[in-house]
Amino acid sequence: MKRIPIIIDCDPGIDDTMMLMLAFSREELDIRLITTEAGNLTIDKTTYNALSFLSYINKRVEVAKGLSQPIFRQQEVAEDIHGEGGLGNVEWAVPTFEASERPAIQAMYETLMQAEMPITIVATGPLTNVGALLLAHPEVKAKIARISWMGGAAVGGNMSTTAEFNAYVDPHAVELVMRSGVPIIMSGLDVTHKAYITREEMTQLSQLETPFAQKVANMMNFYTFTQKQTPFNPPYFEEQIRVHDVSAIACLVHPEMYRGDDYFVEVELEGRLTQGATIVDYAKRSGKTPNVHVLHDVEREKFIALFFDAVMKIGNTL
Ligand code: BDR
Ligand code: CA
């Protein structure tokens, strides 16, 4: 089987952890490196969580610690959504290995430059590391096959009325990535709000018998109560539990499950009310060449089947 080489840049975080679970359950992925982001939590916490989860599932891939602050802005975290430790109330494992001696950007650079073929970067945080990498080492662009990013939204936001969390936290990094010329797949809120788990499916999850599945169910359950409610979608958040970051992997292994189109996308850097908004030219009126493949729909049942398959596969190996 021809495997897809990937680097994962993440800020675990509940849904980042579920994204790692899916990634490690798929044989078609060759995970070369994991880098951590400051995002949902401080960099020390996201790095600890990545090491802790990998230790629990017995997967030892180099974990390199990323930058501790967004490029220009002050750091914002999302402990209200993910919990103080970032993984709900769940403890995975005391890490059995340490973060790499190489900082994230060096590790990414060397991994890309030494690779025999272009590598896909899967990014599920604010893009600080990837933006800084492109700024410091523009020659790596030729070695990046594409960037699959969970972030942004064509319509609406979850951090502010107009901005999604990852884009809001480090819009300057998003700008560096959007302007890089590297192919980008954007799994924004437009599609991740459609990739949800229902209450009934949460019950099914909690009935799976492995200790791993139990922990996943507990962690997800925490998330159920912290996802934000808006006046426009009342029962929505209680009934539909989103696992945003999982789409950044799912769209690589099963692209046929997703619908999207190519658009020109820019990010608002300084907007008084719109900072971090990703402006998707979906009317196609700008005349500018599309730079992002924006996903807008997913076959939810197939997505859930993939998610459950990952819970069972990983659970059965432990
Ligand atoms: C994104 O924000 C974070 O809280 C999640 O981990 C995800 O990457 C969703 O807006
Ligand atoms: Ca994330």
GROMACS .gro file of C-alpha atoms and ligand atoms in nm, residues 11 15-16 40 124-125 166 245, ligand 2:
model
    9
   11ASP     CA    1  -0.290   2.155   2.032
   15ASP     CA    2  -1.090   1.699   1.949
   16ASP     CA    3  -0.716   1.709   1.867
   40ASN     CA    4  -0.641   2.534   2.339
  124THR     CA    5  -0.542   2.139   1.385
  125GLY     CA    6  -0.437   2.444   1.584
  166ASN     CA    7  -0.780   2.876   1.548
  245ASP     CA    8  -1.016   1.839   1.422
  320CA      CA    9  -0.731   2.198   1.784
   0.00000   0.00000   0.00000
